[in-house]
Each structure stands twice: as C-alpha cells, then as structure tokens.
XYZ file of C-alpha atoms in Angstrom:
237
model
C -22.836 -2.808 95.896
C -22.461 0.208 93.558
C -18.670 -0.441 93.578
C -18.995 -3.832 92.368
C -21.720 -3.086 89.848
C -19.172 -0.560 88.417
C -16.456 -2.977 88.383
C -18.367 -5.695 86.618
C -19.420 -2.803 83.779
C -15.575 -1.973 83.371
C -14.865 -5.793 83.047
C -17.520 -6.127 80.296
C -16.784 -3.035 78.652
C -13.228 -3.904 78.253
C -13.885 -7.531 77.022
C -16.149 -5.944 74.203
C -13.689 -3.048 73.320
C -10.337 -4.290 71.874
C -8.423 -1.002 72.511
C -9.760 -0.954 76.224
C -8.523 -4.500 76.377
C -4.946 -3.628 74.871
C -4.525 -0.673 77.191
C -5.540 -2.672 80.454
C -3.044 -5.495 79.237
C -0.229 -2.808 78.782
C -0.682 -0.578 81.759
C -2.837 -2.965 84.220
C -5.737 -0.453 83.628
C -8.048 -2.685 85.565
C -5.757 -3.508 88.422
C -8.752 -4.294 90.910
C -6.458 -5.277 93.871
C -4.348 -2.179 93.857
C -6.278 0.642 92.645
C -9.507 2.216 93.732
C -12.465 2.117 91.401
C -12.589 5.883 90.570
C -8.735 5.851 90.011
C -9.144 2.855 87.604
C -11.915 4.483 85.886
C -10.310 7.841 85.119
C -7.233 6.002 83.974
C -9.157 4.325 81.594
C -10.874 7.226 80.193
C -7.429 9.031 79.815
C -6.102 5.743 78.148
C -9.000 6.060 75.505
C -8.606 9.735 75.129
C -4.845 9.230 74.134
C -5.922 6.873 71.590
C -7.478 8.849 68.749
C -8.952 5.777 67.224
C -10.985 4.828 70.194
C -12.517 8.449 70.880
C -15.723 7.149 69.486
C -15.914 4.183 71.627
C -15.647 6.596 74.594
C -18.680 8.488 73.506
C -20.671 5.481 73.360
C -19.054 3.560 76.290
C -19.632 6.224 79.134
C -23.308 6.448 80.074
C -24.817 9.367 81.755
C -24.484 8.297 85.421
C -20.514 7.651 84.562
C -20.282 10.967 82.725
C -21.267 13.005 85.558
C -18.483 11.439 87.845
C -15.714 12.203 85.076
C -13.747 15.100 85.994
C -14.159 18.550 84.126
C -10.916 18.469 82.219
C -12.145 14.873 80.762
C -15.662 16.340 79.834
C -13.813 19.182 78.142
C -11.970 17.093 75.911
C -15.096 14.914 75.263
C -16.816 18.144 74.206
C -13.800 18.803 71.873
C -13.911 15.595 70.469
C -17.752 16.146 69.551
C -17.119 19.686 68.216
C -14.131 18.295 65.984
C -16.359 15.453 64.736
C -19.266 17.964 64.011
C -16.696 20.356 62.150
C -15.316 17.557 60.076
C -18.807 16.179 59.264
C -19.791 19.687 57.975
C -16.471 20.140 56.049
C -17.381 16.743 54.335
C -20.826 17.818 53.650
C -19.878 21.218 51.979
C -17.130 19.289 49.742
C -19.636 16.690 48.495
C -22.236 19.391 48.056
C -19.504 21.455 46.065
C -18.595 18.353 43.983
C -22.036 17.505 43.264
C -22.748 21.233 42.086
C -19.476 21.175 39.707
C -20.783 17.707 38.521
C -24.535 19.047 37.454
C -22.758 22.282 36.071
C -20.549 19.864 33.857
C -23.301 17.889 33.012
C -25.252 20.874 32.045
C -22.367 22.344 29.706
C -22.011 18.542 28.003
C -25.972 18.784 27.464
C -25.435 22.191 25.919
C -22.699 21.296 23.601
C -24.687 18.362 22.514
C -27.623 20.451 21.274
C -25.148 22.648 19.685
C -23.687 19.618 17.665
C -27.118 18.405 16.860
C -28.322 21.695 15.623
C -24.944 22.220 13.454
C -25.517 18.713 11.964
C -29.039 19.575 10.979
C -27.703 22.624 9.254
C -24.993 20.905 7.421
C -27.663 18.487 6.345
C -29.842 21.196 5.014
C -26.954 23.104 3.292
C -25.879 19.392 1.768
C -29.377 19.046 0.435
C -29.479 22.691 -0.975
C -26.274 22.152 -3.226
C -27.461 18.715 -4.362
C -30.375 20.194 -5.738
C -28.607 22.849 -7.092
C -26.227 20.586 -8.805
C -29.134 18.452 -10.388
C -30.323 22.010 -11.554
C -27.013 22.791 -13.124
C -26.874 19.353 -14.963
C -30.314 19.749 -16.364
C -29.217 23.234 -17.784
C -26.126 22.150 -19.026
C -27.990 19.161 -21.028
C -30.339 21.740 -22.213
C -27.510 24.231 -23.482
C -25.949 21.117 -25.194
C -29.103 20.322 -26.916
C -29.593 23.967 -27.969
C -26.108 24.238 -29.449
C -26.760 21.139 -31.470
C -29.863 22.545 -32.806
C -28.180 25.875 -33.782
C -25.304 24.165 -35.318
C -27.074 21.515 -37.106
C -28.405 23.582 -39.994
C -25.089 24.992 -40.750
C -23.556 21.487 -41.051
C -26.473 20.354 -43.333
C -26.129 23.159 -45.541
C -22.379 22.382 -45.883
C -23.061 18.920 -46.643
C -25.645 19.854 -49.220
C -23.284 22.022 -50.790
C -20.559 19.807 -50.923
C -22.761 17.365 -52.543
C -24.118 19.720 -55.052
C -20.440 20.530 -55.944
C -19.507 16.784 -56.331
C -22.567 15.688 -58.496
C -22.701 18.734 -60.396
C -25.717 20.138 -62.032
C -28.288 17.200 -62.586
C -31.808 16.735 -63.827
C -33.805 18.961 -61.261
C -36.779 16.893 -62.059
C -34.946 13.772 -59.982
C -36.303 13.421 -56.476
C -34.241 11.666 -53.845
C -35.396 9.766 -50.615
C -34.715 11.754 -47.605
C -33.363 10.273 -44.196
C -34.246 12.174 -41.113
C -31.603 11.582 -38.409
C -32.235 11.538 -34.949
C -31.194 15.046 -33.625
C -30.399 13.570 -30.175
C -28.373 10.568 -30.853
C -27.479 11.283 -34.439
C -27.370 7.263 -34.928
C -31.006 6.285 -35.452
C -33.281 7.561 -37.904
C -35.984 10.001 -36.657
C -39.343 8.474 -36.516
C -41.180 10.267 -33.642
C -43.297 13.821 -33.975
C -42.999 16.050 -30.869
C -45.870 18.112 -29.626
C -46.923 20.706 -29.603
C -44.258 21.942 -32.276
C -44.774 18.813 -34.395
C -41.082 18.301 -35.276
C -40.084 14.796 -36.463
C -36.772 14.852 -34.921
C -36.478 11.925 -32.466
C -35.829 8.127 -32.702
C -37.984 6.044 -30.560
C -35.453 5.246 -28.115
C -34.409 8.833 -27.492
C -38.113 9.748 -27.182
C -38.470 7.114 -24.370
C -35.572 8.792 -22.567
C -36.824 10.691 -19.650
C -33.800 12.905 -19.847
C -34.918 14.287 -23.329
C -37.526 16.830 -22.134
C -37.254 19.512 -24.874
C -37.415 19.403 -28.771
C -33.774 19.435 -30.062
C -35.077 21.746 -32.994
C -37.126 24.570 -31.315
C -36.056 23.654 -27.479
C -39.835 23.876 -26.691
C -40.750 21.489 -23.776
C -42.708 18.654 -25.333
C -45.981 17.299 -23.810
C -46.310 14.425 -26.038
C -45.170 12.321 -29.127
C -46.407 10.628 -32.050
C -44.680 7.754 -33.982
C -44.693 8.509 -37.824
C -43.910 5.998 -40.559
C -41.806 7.657 -43.347
C -40.669 6.285 -46.663
C -37.729 4.181 -46.440
C -34.465 5.872 -47.631
C -32.103 4.945 -50.542
C -28.932 5.530 -48.610
C-alpha cells in the first residue's frame, strides 16, 4: 500500500514539475515495470541534482518522510545547496546594503554642494547690491562736483564778460542803469526765478528747481530744503 502511494506521488510530482518530466522522458526515470520504487526514487533525485535549475524544486518536492529515506550523500548535496543559497543571499544582501550606503552618501554630498551654491549666490547678490549702492553714491558725488566746479568758474566767466563789454562800449554815463538777466546756474538756458532756502540765492529756473537731482545750491553748494519763486523785472536783452 505504501509502495503504491509512493508511486502515485512520484507520478503526480512528475506531472507538475517540467524538469522531472523531461528527465523521465529521456532516461525512463519512472520505469515502474523494470525498477524498484527506491531505485526509481533515488534516480529521480540524482537527475534533479544534476540539473542546477531544478535544485530549488527538489527542496520543495521532497517531504520529510521521503527525506529520511534519501541516502546520506544525497542529503549532503541538499545541505550544500541550502548553504550555497544562504551564502548567495547574504552576498546579495551585503551588495545591496553597500549600494544603498553609497547612494545615500552621494545624495548627502549633493545636498552639501547645493547648500554651498545657495550660500555663494546669496553672497554674490549681497556684493552686487553693495556695488550698486556705491555706484549710485559716486554718481551723486560726480554731479555735486560738477555743480561745484560750475559755481567756482561762473564768477570768473562773468567778470571776463563784463570786462569785454566795458572795453567795447568804452566809458559811458555812470548814471545809466541796465536791466540784469539772471541765468539759471544749472541749465544755463532759462532765466533764474527761484530763490533757494536757506541760502536765499536766486539761481535756478522753475524746471531745474523741480528736478529732484538738483539737491544743492549751485552758488554756495548748500543743501536746499525749500524754494520760493520770485518775479524779477523783465530784461532788455
């Protein structure tokens, strides 16, 4: 009865395992008419062991009762397969852990580089703002110096002009009064009609007074804090 059950199990197992079925077709592994059950069983196990692709099927195919009846050399081969699988699994696990560790380290390095780039960009923006402010300050200084030079050179030019006029006209009646035209000290085109505070110099036209860039008096270079438009008598020239 036990022999018949074992034969039935072998037939069913061969039907569900393609490797065993191929081995049975090639070598008549399950020749139930000419071989005894134990010999056929051992031959089947040897065929599986000779095929590395079917070693995993062997471990699941042999139950505990059959395993006890397997010869010692077959058992040793099965244990070797188990140890080989365990070693392979351990090697794969270590390789995966090493790969994950290297990947995490690389990501950490990239994160540090990113923080460094962000800090460098912030520093560059700060330096750029500093130089932009410095350029604006230098431009204001240049405008102030230009106005100062114009103020210093204006009296000399006026004296030269007056001397030239006196030499051309000669000595005339000192009692004759001439109308005076006050030119804008900034644009030098319009007539000056605005008095600046607190210096009280009438030296700017209305347009230059409204110009926010003109912050200092062209005559004394004093910072203006107010202005007042005045009406002068019309000029005759």
